[in-house]
Amino acid sequence: MWGRHVTSTPLIEQYLRDLSRGLGSLSARERDDIIMETRSHLSDRCASVGEAEAIRRIGPASVLAGDYLAAETRQPAHTATADNAGLTPLSFMSLVTGSCVLWACAVVLASLCLAELAQPALVSIWLNSGTGNVFVGAANPDVMARLTDLAGAWFLPVAACLAALAGMSALMMMRFVWRHASSARREALHYSALSPR
């Protein structure tokens, strides 16, 4: 399941199986990461203090699993990122805010594309000759005489490309944030659970 390790013994394997059962509510990936880290710590400690003492120092598998599960439920992902993943809380919030703004831009641009397809004469980039204001969107047919259409045939493909680009950028930013938050949370859980008692 986790691969045999050079210093792995039946006692260590039983301990890791018990720990894995105790971590049953975590995802398989998180559980495997914890098992691999625990195996590494046990191997390191076995070399210096022996197998039985290494297991005694880490504590019973059920207690260790309980520590991981308790830490998982009380620690939000964004609080673990500051030290462990190289993201400060400000950069984390900036990435989240930026991705939300990009999602909003993608939705607005996609809506403009759909509106342009439905009513091509009313949706464009408009210049109000009376006030000098420029706006993007649907114009009221009653005021069309005062408006100058600044967009041509390029408006729809450019808006569609920008919507796709904004959506993909937002998705990549959120994946980046999630990946770093998850890895930082796993590290924080691991080190808090394996800290000396």
Backbone as JSON Lines, residues from 0, in Angstrom:
{"i":0,"aa":"M","n":[0.82,-1.19,0.0],"ca":[0.0,0.0,0.0],"c":[0.86,1.25,0.0]}
{"i":1,"aa":"W","n":[1.81,1.36,0.96],"ca":[2.66,2.54,1.04],"c":[4.07,2.23,0.58]}
{"i":2,"aa":"G","n":[4.33,1.04,0.14],"ca":[5.68,0.64,-0.27],"c":[6.52,0.27,0.93]}
{"i":3,"aa":"R","n":[7.36,-0.68,0.77],"ca":[8.22,-1.12,1.87],"c":[9.38,-0.16,2.01]}
{"i":4,"aa":"H","n":[9.79,0.07,3.22],"ca":[10.92,0.95,3.5],"c":[12.05,0.1,4.04]}
{"i":5,"aa":"V","n":[13.27,0.6,3.92],"ca":[14.44,-0.18,4.32],"c":[14.34,-0.62,5.78]}
{"i":6,"aa":"T","n":[13.93,0.29,6.67],"ca":[13.88,-0.04,8.09],"c":[12.48,-0.47,8.52]}
{"i":7,"aa":"S","n":[11.62,-0.78,7.58],"ca":[10.26,-1.16,7.92],"c":[10.24,-2.53,8.58]}
{"i":8,"aa":"T","n":[9.48,-2.62,9.65],"ca":[9.34,-3.87,10.38],"c":[7.85,-4.17,10.54]}
{"i":9,"aa":"P","n":[7.51,-5.39,10.92],"ca":[6.09,-5.71,11.12],"c":[5.43,-4.78,12.15]}
{"i":10,"aa":"L","n":[6.15,-4.39,13.19],"ca":[5.58,-3.5,14.2],"c":[5.27,-2.11,13.61]}
{"i":11,"aa":"I","n":[6.2,-1.6,12.82],"ca":[5.98,-0.3,12.17],"c":[4.84,-0.4,11.17]}
{"i":12,"aa":"E","n":[4.82,-1.46,10.38],"ca":[3.74,-1.63,9.4],"c":[2.38,-1.71,10.09]}
{"i":13,"aa":"Q","n":[2.31,-2.41,11.22],"ca":[1.04,-2.49,11.96],"c":[0.65,-1.1,12.48]}
{"i":14,"aa":"Y","n":[1.62,-0.36,12.98],"ca":[1.35,0.99,13.47],"c":[0.8,1.86,12.34]}
{"i":15,"aa":"L","n":[1.42,1.78,11.16],"ca":[0.98,2.59,10.02],"c":[-0.4,2.17,9.53]}
{"i":16,"aa":"R","n":[-0.71,0.87,9.57],"ca":[-2.06,0.41,9.21],"c":[-3.09,0.96,10.2]}
{"i":17,"aa":"D","n":[-2.77,0.91,11.49],"ca":[-3.67,1.46,12.51],"c":[-3.88,2.96,12.3]}
{"i":18,"aa":"L","n":[-2.79,3.66,12.0],"ca":[-2.88,5.1,11.75],"c":[-3.75,5.37,10.53]}
{"i":19,"aa":"S","n":[-3.56,4.61,9.47],"ca":[-4.36,4.78,8.26],"c":[-5.84,4.58,8.54]}
{"i":20,"aa":"R","n":[-6.17,3.56,9.33],"ca":[-7.58,3.33,9.69],"c":[-8.13,4.51,10.48]}
{"i":21,"aa":"G","n":[-7.32,5.06,11.36],"ca":[-7.76,6.2,12.16],"c":[-7.95,7.47,11.35]}
{"i":22,"aa":"L","n":[-7.26,7.55,10.21],"ca":[-7.37,8.72,9.34],"c":[-8.39,8.51,8.23]}
{"i":23,"aa":"G","n":[-9.27,7.56,8.41],"ca":[-10.23,7.17,7.37],"c":[-11.07,8.29,6.81]}
{"i":24,"aa":"S","n":[-11.34,9.35,7.57],"ca":[-12.19,10.42,7.06],"c":[-11.44,11.42,6.18]}
{"i":25,"aa":"L","n":[-10.11,11.34,6.15],"ca":[-9.33,12.21,5.27],"c":[-9.31,11.63,3.86]}
{"i":26,"aa":"S","n":[-8.95,12.47,2.89],"ca":[-8.83,11.98,1.52],"c":[-7.65,11.0,1.44]}
{"i":27,"aa":"A","n":[-7.68,10.15,0.44],"ca":[-6.61,9.15,0.27],"c":[-5.25,9.83,0.11]}
{"i":28,"aa":"R","n":[-5.23,10.95,-0.59],"ca":[-3.97,11.65,-0.81],"c":[-3.41,12.19,0.51]}
{"i":29,"aa":"E","n":[-4.28,12.83,1.31],"ca":[-3.82,13.35,2.6],"c":[-3.37,12.21,3.51]}
{"i":30,"aa":"R","n":[-4.14,11.14,3.5],"ca":[-3.81,9.99,4.35],"c":[-2.46,9.41,3.94]}
{"i":31,"aa":"D","n":[-2.23,9.25,2.63],"ca":[-0.95,8.7,2.16],"c":[0.22,9.62,2.5]}
{"i":32,"aa":"D","n":[0.0,10.94,2.39],"ca":[1.06,11.89,2.75],"c":[1.43,11.76,4.22]}
{"i":33,"aa":"I","n":[0.41,11.66,5.06],"ca":[0.66,11.53,6.51],"c":[1.38,10.22,6.81]}
{"i":34,"aa":"I","n":[0.96,9.15,6.15],"ca":[1.59,7.84,6.38],"c":[3.06,7.9,5.95]}
{"i":35,"aa":"M","n":[3.34,8.48,4.79],"ca":[4.73,8.56,4.32],"c":[5.59,9.39,5.27]}
{"i":36,"aa":"E","n":[5.06,10.52,5.74],"ca":[5.82,11.35,6.68],"c":[6.04,10.63,8.0]}
{"i":37,"aa":"T","n":[5.01,9.95,8.48],"ca":[5.14,9.23,9.75],"c":[6.15,8.1,9.6]}
{"i":38,"aa":"R","n":[6.11,7.4,8.47],"ca":[7.09,6.34,8.21],"c":[8.51,6.92,8.24]}
{"i":39,"aa":"S","n":[8.68,8.07,7.63],"ca":[10.0,8.71,7.6],"c":[10.46,9.06,9.01]}
{"i":40,"aa":"H","n":[9.56,9.65,9.8],"ca":[9.92,10.0,11.18],"c":[10.24,8.76,12.01]}
{"i":41,"aa":"L","n":[9.43,7.72,11.84],"ca":[9.7,6.48,12.58],"c":[11.05,5.9,12.19]}
{"i":42,"aa":"S","n":[11.36,5.91,10.9],"ca":[12.64,5.37,10.43],"c":[13.81,6.16,11.03]}
{"i":43,"aa":"D","n":[13.67,7.49,11.02],"ca":[14.73,8.33,11.6],"c":[14.91,8.04,13.08]}
{"i":44,"aa":"R","n":[13.8,7.95,13.8],"ca":[13.88,7.72,15.24],"c":[14.33,6.3,15.57]}
{"i":45,"aa":"C","n":[13.94,5.33,14.74],"ca":[14.36,3.94,14.98],"c":[15.88,3.83,14.94]}
{"i":46,"aa":"A","n":[16.5,4.58,14.05],"ca":[17.95,4.52,13.93],"c":[18.64,5.01,15.19]}
{"i":47,"aa":"S","n":[18.02,5.97,15.88],"ca":[18.69,6.52,17.06],"c":[18.23,5.93,18.39]}
{"i":48,"aa":"V","n":[16.94,5.58,18.52],"ca":[16.45,5.12,19.83],"c":[15.83,3.73,19.8]}
{"i":49,"aa":"G","n":[15.7,3.13,18.63],"ca":[15.09,1.81,18.54],"c":[13.62,1.9,18.19]}
{"i":50,"aa":"E","n":[13.12,0.78,17.7],"ca":[11.76,0.72,17.17],"c":[10.69,0.97,18.23]}
{"i":51,"aa":"A","n":[10.74,0.26,19.32],"ca":[9.71,0.38,20.36],"c":[9.69,1.79,20.96]}
{"i":52,"aa":"E","n":[10.88,2.35,21.21],"ca":[10.95,3.69,21.79],"c":[10.47,4.74,20.79]}
{"i":53,"aa":"A","n":[10.77,4.56,19.51],"ca":[10.32,5.51,18.48],"c":[8.79,5.54,18.43]}
{"i":54,"aa":"I","n":[8.18,4.36,18.46],"ca":[6.71,4.29,18.44],"c":[6.14,4.88,19.73]}
{"i":55,"aa":"R","n":[6.77,4.61,20.85],"ca":[6.3,5.15,22.12],"c":[6.35,6.68,22.12]}
{"i":56,"aa":"R","n":[7.42,7.25,21.55],"ca":[7.56,8.7,21.53],"c":[6.53,9.38,20.63]}
{"i":57,"aa":"I","n":[6.21,8.74,19.52],"ca":[5.19,9.32,18.64],"c":[3.81,9.18,19.27]}
{"i":58,"aa":"G","n":[3.61,8.12,20.01],"ca":[2.34,7.92,20.69],"c":[1.47,6.91,19.95]}
{"i":59,"aa":"P","n":[0.38,6.49,20.59],"ca":[-0.51,5.51,19.96],"c":[-1.06,6.04,18.63]}
{"i":60,"aa":"A","n":[-1.26,5.13,17.7],"ca":[-1.74,5.51,16.37],"c":[-3.1,6.2,16.46]}
{"i":61,"aa":"S","n":[-3.95,5.74,17.35],"ca":[-5.28,6.35,17.46],"c":[-5.2,7.79,17.96]}
{"i":62,"aa":"V","n":[-4.27,8.06,18.87],"ca":[-4.1,9.43,19.37],"c":[-3.52,10.33,18.28]}
{"i":63,"aa":"L","n":[-2.53,9.82,17.56],"ca":[-1.93,10.59,16.47],"c":[-2.97,10.9,15.4]}
{"i":64,"aa":"A","n":[-3.77,9.9,15.03],"ca":[-4.84,10.12,14.05],"c":[-5.84,11.15,14.56]}
{"i":65,"aa":"G","n":[-6.18,11.05,15.84],"ca":[-7.1,12.02,16.43],"c":[-6.55,13.44,16.39]}
{"i":66,"aa":"D","n":[-5.23,13.57,16.63],"ca":[-4.6,14.89,16.55],"c":[-4.7,15.47,15.14]}
{"i":67,"aa":"Y","n":[-4.43,14.63,14.14],"ca":[-4.55,15.08,12.75],"c":[-5.97,15.51,12.43]}
{"i":68,"aa":"L","n":[-6.93,14.68,12.81],"ca":[-8.33,14.98,12.51],"c":[-8.8,16.23,13.24]}
{"i":69,"aa":"A","n":[-8.39,16.39,14.49],"ca":[-8.78,17.59,15.25],"c":[-8.16,18.84,14.64]}
{"i":70,"aa":"A","n":[-6.9,18.75,14.25],"ca":[-6.24,19.9,13.63],"c":[-6.88,20.22,12.29]}
{"i":71,"aa":"E","n":[-7.31,19.22,11.56],"ca":[-7.95,19.41,10.26],"c":[-9.25,20.19,10.41]}
{"i":72,"aa":"T","n":[-10.02,19.9,11.44],"ca":[-11.32,20.55,11.59],"c":[-11.22,21.95,12.17]}
{"i":73,"aa":"R","n":[-10.17,22.27,12.91],"ca":[-10.11,23.6,13.52],"c":[-9.24,24.59,12.77]}
{"i":74,"aa":"Q","n":[-8.51,24.17,11.75],"ca":[-7.59,25.07,11.08],"c":[-8.04,25.34,9.66]}
{"i":75,"aa":"P","n":[-8.51,26.57,9.37],"ca":[-8.87,26.9,8.0],"c":[-7.64,26.87,7.1]}
{"i":76,"aa":"A","n":[-7.86,26.57,5.84],"ca":[-6.74,26.41,4.9],"c":[-5.93,27.69,4.76]}
{"i":77,"aa":"H","n":[-6.58,28.86,4.75],"ca":[-5.82,30.08,4.48],"c":[-4.91,30.48,5.63]}
{"i":78,"aa":"T","n":[-5.13,30.0,6.86],"ca":[-4.25,30.38,7.96],"c":[-2.94,29.63,7.93]}
{"i":79,"aa":"A","n":[-2.91,28.49,7.28],"ca":[-1.68,27.69,7.25],"c":[-0.73,28.13,6.16]}
{"i":80,"aa":"T","n":[-1.16,29.01,5.26],"ca":[-0.33,29.31,4.1],"c":[0.81,30.26,4.4]}
{"i":81,"aa":"A","n":[0.71,31.08,5.4],"ca":[1.68,32.16,5.56],"c":[3.11,31.67,5.66]}
{"i":82,"aa":"D","n":[3.4,30.74,6.54],"ca":[4.77,30.3,6.73],"c":[5.14,29.11,5.87]}
{"i":83,"aa":"N","n":[4.22,28.21,5.65],"ca":[4.56,26.94,5.04],"c":[4.6,26.95,3.53]}
{"i":84,"aa":"A","n":[3.76,27.72,2.87],"ca":[3.7,27.66,1.41],"c":[4.34,28.86,0.75]}
{"i":85,"aa":"G","n":[4.91,29.76,1.51],"ca":[5.56,30.91,0.91],"c":[4.58,32.01,0.54]}
{"i":86,"aa":"L","n":[3.33,31.9,0.94],"ca":[2.34,32.93,0.66],"c":[2.02,33.66,1.95]}
{"i":87,"aa":"T","n":[2.12,34.98,1.91],"ca":[1.69,35.75,3.07],"c":[0.17,35.84,3.03]}
{"i":88,"aa":"P","n":[-0.46,36.15,4.14],"ca":[-1.92,36.31,4.11],"c":[-2.37,37.36,3.1]}
{"i":89,"aa":"L","n":[-1.58,38.45,2.95],"ca":[-1.93,39.48,1.99],"c":[-1.87,38.96,0.56]}
{"i":90,"aa":"S","n":[-0.81,38.21,0.23],"ca":[-0.71,37.67,-1.13],"c":[-1.79,36.62,-1.37]}
{"i":91,"aa":"F","n":[-2.12,35.85,-0.36],"ca":[-3.2,34.87,-0.48],"c":[-4.51,35.58,-0.8]}
{"i":92,"aa":"M","n":[-4.84,36.61,-0.02],"ca":[-6.09,37.33,-0.24],"c":[-6.07,38.07,-1.58]}
{"i":93,"aa":"S","n":[-4.9,38.56,-1.99],"ca":[-4.79,39.22,-3.3],"c":[-5.09,38.24,-4.42]}
{"i":94,"aa":"L","n":[-4.57,37.03,-4.31],"ca":[-4.85,36.02,-5.34],"c":[-6.32,35.64,-5.37]}
{"i":95,"aa":"V","n":[-6.93,35.49,-4.21],"ca":[-8.35,35.16,-4.16],"c":[-9.18,36.3,-4.73]}
{"i":96,"aa":"T","n":[-8.88,37.54,-4.33],"ca":[-9.61,38.7,-4.84],"c":[-9.41,38.85,-6.34]}
{"i":97,"aa":"G","n":[-8.18,38.69,-6.79],"ca":[-7.91,38.79,-8.22],"c":[-8.66,37.75,-9.03]}
{"i":98,"aa":"S","n":[-8.72,36.54,-8.52],"ca":[-9.45,35.51,-9.26],"c":[-10.95,35.8,-9.26]}
{"i":99,"aa":"C","n":[-11.47,36.36,-8.18],"ca":[-12.9,36.72,-8.15],"c":[-13.19,37.84,-9.16]}
{"i":100,"aa":"V","n":[-12.3,38.84,-9.23],"ca":[-12.47,39.92,-10.2],"c":[-12.4,39.37,-11.63]}
{"i":101,"aa":"L","n":[-11.46,38.46,-11.88],"ca":[-11.36,37.86,-13.21],"c":[-12.62,37.06,-13.56]}
{"i":102,"aa":"W","n":[-13.16,36.33,-12.57],"ca":[-14.41,35.59,-12.82],"c":[-15.53,36.56,-13.17]}
{"i":103,"aa":"A","n":[-15.62,37.69,-12.44],"ca":[-16.66,38.68,-12.72],"c":[-16.48,39.25,-14.13]}
{"i":104,"aa":"C","n":[-15.24,39.55,-14.51],"ca":[-14.98,40.04,-15.88],"c":[-15.37,39.0,-16.92]}
{"i":105,"aa":"A","n":[-15.06,37.75,-16.65],"ca":[-15.42,36.69,-17.59],"c":[-16.93,36.59,-17.75]}
{"i":106,"aa":"V","n":[-17.66,36.7,-16.65],"ca":[-19.13,36.63,-16.72],"c":[-19.69,37.82,-17.49]}
{"i":107,"aa":"V","n":[-19.19,39.03,-17.21],"ca":[-19.67,40.22,-17.91],"c":[-19.36,40.13,-19.4]}
{"i":108,"aa":"L","n":[-18.15,39.74,-19.74],"ca":[-17.78,39.63,-21.16],"c":[-18.57,38.54,-21.87]}
{"i":109,"aa":"A","n":[-18.79,37.42,-21.21],"ca":[-19.6,36.36,-21.82],"c":[-21.04,36.84,-22.01]}
{"i":110,"aa":"S","n":[-21.56,37.6,-21.05],"ca":[-22.92,38.15,-21.18],"c":[-22.99,39.12,-22.35]}
{"i":111,"aa":"L","n":[-21.95,39.96,-22.5],"ca":[-21.92,40.87,-23.65],"c":[-21.88,40.11,-24.97]}
{"i":112,"aa":"C","n":[-21.14,39.02,-25.01],"ca":[-21.09,38.21,-26.23],"c":[-22.46,37.65,-26.56]}
{"i":113,"aa":"L","n":[-23.14,37.13,-25.56],"ca":[-24.48,36.58,-25.8],"c":[-25.45,37.68,-26.21]}
{"i":114,"aa":"A","n":[-25.36,38.85,-25.57],"ca":[-26.23,39.97,-25.94],"c":[-25.92,40.45,-27.35]}
{"i":115,"aa":"E","n":[-24.66,40.47,-27.72],"ca":[-24.26,40.87,-29.08],"c":[-24.83,39.91,-30.12]}
{"i":116,"aa":"L","n":[-24.83,38.62,-29.78],"ca":[-25.41,37.65,-30.71],"c":[-26.92,37.82,-30.82]}
{"i":117,"aa":"A","n":[-27.58,38.16,-29.7],"ca":[-29.04,38.3,-29.71],"c":[-29.48,39.62,-30.34]}
{"i":118,"aa":"Q","n":[-28.81,40.72,-30.03],"ca":[-29.18,42.06,-30.53],"c":[-27.93,42.79,-31.03]}
{"i":119,"aa":"P","n":[-27.4,42.43,-32.19],"ca":[-26.14,43.02,-32.65],"c":[-26.2,44.53,-32.86]}
{"i":120,"aa":"A","n":[-27.36,45.08,-33.15],"ca":[-27.45,46.52,-33.4],"c":[-27.44,47.33,-32.11]}
{"i":121,"aa":"L","n":[-27.74,46.71,-30.99],"ca":[-27.86,47.46,-29.73],"c":[-26.66,47.3,-28.8]}
{"i":122,"aa":"V","n":[-25.84,46.27,-28.98],"ca":[-24.72,46.0,-28.07],"c":[-23.41,46.34,-28.77]}
{"i":123,"aa":"S","n":[-22.61,47.2,-28.11],"ca":[-21.34,47.6,-28.7],"c":[-20.57,48.44,-27.7]}
{"i":124,"aa":"I","n":[-19.55,49.13,-28.21],"ca":[-18.85,50.16,-27.45],"c":[-19.38,51.47,-28.01]}
{"i":125,"aa":"W","n":[-19.97,52.28,-27.14],"ca":[-20.67,53.47,-27.59],"c":[-19.99,54.74,-27.09]}
{"i":126,"aa":"L","n":[-20.06,55.79,-27.93],"ca":[-19.61,57.12,-27.55],"c":[-20.82,58.03,-27.59]}
{"i":127,"aa":"N","n":[-21.11,58.68,-26.47],"ca":[-22.21,59.64,-26.42],"c":[-21.65,60.97,-26.89]}
{"i":128,"aa":"S","n":[-22.09,61.43,-28.05],"ca":[-21.53,62.65,-28.62],"c":[-21.89,63.89,-27.81]}
{"i":129,"aa":"G","n":[-22.97,63.84,-27.06],"ca":[-23.38,65.0,-26.25],"c":[-22.52,65.16,-25.01]}
{"i":130,"aa":"T","n":[-22.16,64.07,-24.35],"ca":[-21.4,64.16,-23.09],"c":[-19.95,63.73,-23.24]}
{"i":131,"aa":"G","n":[-19.63,62.99,-24.28],"ca":[-18.27,62.5,-24.46],"c":[-17.99,61.22,-23.69]}
{"i":132,"aa":"N","n":[-19.0,60.65,-23.05],"ca":[-18.83,59.41,-22.28],"c":[-18.76,58.21,-23.21]}
{"i":133,"aa":"V","n":[-17.93,57.25,-22.82],"ca":[-17.81,55.99,-23.55],"c":[-18.31,54.89,-22.62]}
{"i":134,"aa":"F","n":[-19.12,53.98,-23.15],"ca":[-19.57,52.85,-22.35],"c":[-19.7,51.62,-23.23]}
{"i":135,"aa":"V","n":[-19.64,50.48,-22.58],"ca":[-19.77,49.2,-23.26],"c":[-21.06,48.57,-22.78]}
{"i":136,"aa":"G","n":[-21.86,48.11,-23.7],"ca":[-23.09,47.44,-23.31],"c":[-24.2,47.67,-24.29]}
{"i":137,"aa":"A","n":[-25.4,47.5,-23.8],"ca":[-26.59,47.65,-24.64],"c":[-27.09,49.09,-24.54]}
{"i":138,"aa":"A","n":[-27.42,49.65,-25.67],"ca":[-27.91,51.03,-25.72],"c":[-29.42,51.03,-25.82]}
{"i":139,"aa":"N","n":[-30.01,52.06,-25.28],"ca":[-31.45,52.26,-25.38],"c":[-31.76,52.71,-26.81]}
{"i":140,"aa":"P","n":[-32.68,52.04,-27.48],"ca":[-32.98,52.42,-28.88],"c":[-33.45,53.86,-29.01]}
{"i":141,"aa":"D","n":[-34.0,54.46,-27.95],"ca":[-34.5,55.83,-28.03],"c":[-33.37,56.86,-28.13]}
{"i":142,"aa":"V","n":[-32.17,56.53,-27.63],"ca":[-31.06,57.49,-27.65],"c":[-30.0,57.12,-28.68]}
{"i":143,"aa":"M","n":[-30.31,56.22,-29.58],"ca":[-29.32,55.76,-30.57],"c":[-28.83,56.89,-31.46]}
{"i":144,"aa":"A","n":[-29.64,57.93,-31.67],"ca":[-29.24,59.03,-32.55],"c":[-28.05,59.79,-31.98]}
{"i":145,"aa":"R","n":[-27.91,59.85,-30.67],"ca":[-26.8,60.58,-30.05],"c":[-25.56,59.73,-29.85]}
{"i":146,"aa":"L","n":[-25.63,58.45,-30.16],"ca":[-24.53,57.53,-29.9],"c":[-23.77,57.19,-31.18]}
{"i":147,"aa":"T","n":[-22.45,57.06,-31.02],"ca":[-21.6,56.63,-32.12],"c":[-21.05,55.26,-31.77]}
{"i":148,"aa":"D","n":[-21.19,54.32,-32.68],"ca":[-20.7,52.95,-32.47],"c":[-19.19,52.93,-32.73]}
{"i":149,"aa":"L","n":[-18.41,52.62,-31.71],"ca":[-16.95,52.58,-31.85],"c":[-16.44,51.19,-32.21]}
{"i":150,"aa":"A","n":[-17.25,50.2,-32.02],"ca":[-16.82,48.82,-32.28],"c":[-17.28,48.39,-33.67]}
{"i":151,"aa":"G","n":[-16.49,47.54,-34.23],"ca":[-16.85,46.99,-35.52],"c":[-17.06,45.5,-35.4]}
{"i":152,"aa":"A","n":[-16.67,44.79,-36.42],"ca":[-16.83,43.34,-36.44],"c":[-15.91,42.65,-35.44]}
{"i":153,"aa":"W","n":[-14.91,43.35,-34.95],"ca":[-13.95,42.76,-34.02],"c":[-14.5,42.61,-32.6]}
{"i":154,"aa":"F","n":[-15.59,43.3,-32.26],"ca":[-16.08,43.33,-30.88],"c":[-16.41,41.94,-30.34]}
{"i":155,"aa":"L","n":[-17.17,41.16,-31.1],"ca":[-17.61,39.84,-30.61],"c":[-16.44,38.88,-30.41]}
{"i":156,"aa":"P","n":[-15.55,38.69,-31.39],"ca":[-14.44,37.75,-31.16],"c":[-13.48,38.21,-30.05]}
{"i":157,"aa":"V","n":[-13.24,39.5,-29.95],"ca":[-12.34,40.0,-28.91],"c":[-12.99,39.8,-27.53]}
{"i":158,"aa":"A","n":[-14.27,40.11,-27.41],"ca":[-14.96,39.92,-26.13],"c":[-14.99,38.44,-25.75]}
{"i":159,"aa":"A","n":[-15.21,37.56,-26.72],"ca":[-15.23,36.12,-26.44],"c":[-13.85,35.64,-26.0]}
{"i":160,"aa":"C","n":[-12.8,36.09,-26.68],"ca":[-11.43,35.69,-26.3],"c":[-11.07,36.22,-24.92]}
{"i":161,"aa":"L","n":[-11.43,37.47,-24.64],"ca":[-11.14,38.04,-23.32],"c":[-11.92,37.32,-22.22]}
{"i":162,"aa":"A","n":[-13.16,36.93,-22.5],"ca":[-13.94,36.17,-21.52],"c":[-13.27,34.83,-21.23]}
{"i":163,"aa":"A","n":[-12.84,34.14,-22.28],"ca":[-12.17,32.85,-22.09],"c":[-10.84,33.02,-21.35]}
{"i":164,"aa":"L","n":[-10.08,34.04,-21.71],"ca":[-8.8,34.3,-21.05],"c":[-8.99,34.65,-19.57]}
{"i":165,"aa":"A","n":[-9.96,35.5,-19.28],"ca":[-10.22,35.87,-17.88],"c":[-10.67,34.66,-17.08]}
{"i":166,"aa":"G","n":[-11.54,33.84,-17.66],"ca":[-12.01,32.64,-16.96],"c":[-10.89,31.65,-16.7]}
{"i":167,"aa":"M","n":[-10.05,31.4,-17.71],"ca":[-8.94,30.47,-17.52],"c":[-7.92,31.0,-16.52]}
{"i":168,"aa":"S","n":[-7.65,32.31,-16.57],"ca":[-6.71,32.9,-15.62],"c":[-7.23,32.78,-14.19]}
{"i":169,"aa":"A","n":[-8.52,33.05,-14.02],"ca":[-9.11,32.93,-12.68],"c":[-9.04,31.49,-12.19]}
{"i":170,"aa":"L","n":[-9.31,30.54,-13.08],"ca":[-9.25,29.13,-12.7],"c":[-7.83,28.72,-12.31]}
{"i":171,"aa":"M","n":[-6.84,29.16,-13.07],"ca":[-5.45,28.83,-12.73],"c":[-5.03,29.46,-11.41]}
{"i":172,"aa":"M","n":[-5.47,30.7,-11.16],"ca":[-5.14,31.35,-9.89],"c":[-5.75,30.6,-8.72]}
{"i":173,"aa":"M","n":[-7.01,30.18,-8.86],"ca":[-7.66,29.46,-7.76],"c":[-7.02,28.09,-7.55]}
{"i":174,"aa":"R","n":[-6.63,27.41,-8.62],"ca":[-5.93,26.13,-8.47],"c":[-4.6,26.33,-7.75]}
{"i":175,"aa":"F","n":[-3.88,27.38,-8.1],"ca":[-2.61,27.68,-7.44],"c":[-2.82,27.91,-5.95]}
{"i":176,"aa":"V","n":[-3.81,28.74,-5.62],"ca":[-4.11,29.04,-4.22],"c":[-4.51,27.77,-3.49]}
{"i":177,"aa":"W","n":[-5.39,26.97,-4.1],"ca":[-5.87,25.75,-3.45],"c":[-4.73,24.76,-3.22]}
{"i":178,"aa":"R","n":[-3.87,24.6,-4.24],"ca":[-2.76,23.66,-4.12],"c":[-1.82,24.08,-2.98]}
{"i":179,"aa":"H","n":[-1.49,25.36,-2.91],"ca":[-0.6,25.83,-1.85],"c":[-1.27,25.79,-0.48]}
{"i":180,"aa":"A","n":[-2.55,26.13,-0.43],"ca":[-3.26,26.08,0.85],"c":[-3.36,24.64,1.35]}
{"i":181,"aa":"S","n":[-3.62,23.7,0.44],"ca":[-3.74,22.3,0.83],"c":[-2.41,21.74,1.3]}
{"i":182,"aa":"S","n":[-1.33,22.05,0.57],"ca":[-0.03,21.52,0.97],"c":[0.42,22.15,2.29]}
{"i":183,"aa":"A","n":[0.14,23.43,2.47],"ca":[0.51,24.08,3.73],"c":[-0.29,23.51,4.89]}
{"i":184,"aa":"R","n":[-1.57,23.23,4.67],"ca":[-2.39,22.66,5.73],"c":[-1.88,21.27,6.1]}
{"i":185,"aa":"R","n":[-1.52,20.47,5.09],"ca":[-0.98,19.13,5.37],"c":[0.3,19.23,6.18]}
{"i":186,"aa":"E","n":[1.19,20.16,5.81],"ca":[2.43,20.32,6.56],"c":[2.15,20.78,7.99]}
{"i":187,"aa":"A","n":[1.26,21.73,8.14],"ca":[0.94,22.22,9.49],"c":[0.33,21.11,10.33]}
{"i":188,"aa":"L","n":[-0.56,20.33,9.74],"ca":[-1.16,19.21,10.46],"c":[-0.11,18.19,10.85]}
{"i":189,"aa":"H","n":[0.78,17.91,9.91],"ca":[1.8,16.9,10.16],"c":[2.71,17.32,11.31]}
{"i":190,"aa":"Y","n":[3.21,18.55,11.25],"ca":[4.16,18.97,12.27],"c":[3.5,19.19,13.62]}
{"i":191,"aa":"S","n":[2.23,19.61,13.61],"ca":[1.57,19.77,14.92],"c":[1.27,18.4,15.52]}
{"i":192,"aa":"A","n":[0.96,17.41,14.69],"ca":[0.65,16.07,15.21],"c":[1.91,15.33,15.65]}
{"i":193,"aa":"L","n":[3.03,15.59,14.99],"ca":[4.26,14.87,15.33],"c":[5.16,15.64,16.3]}
{"i":194,"aa":"S","n":[4.67,16.76,16.8],"ca":[5.5,17.5,17.74],"c":[5.69,16.68,19.01]}
{"i":195,"aa":"P","n":[6.84,16.81,19.66],"ca":[7.1,16.01,20.87],"c":[6.06,16.28,21.95]}
{"i":196,"aa":"R","n":[5.72,15.24,22.65],"ca":[4.71,15.36,23.71],"c":[5.37,15.62,25.04]}
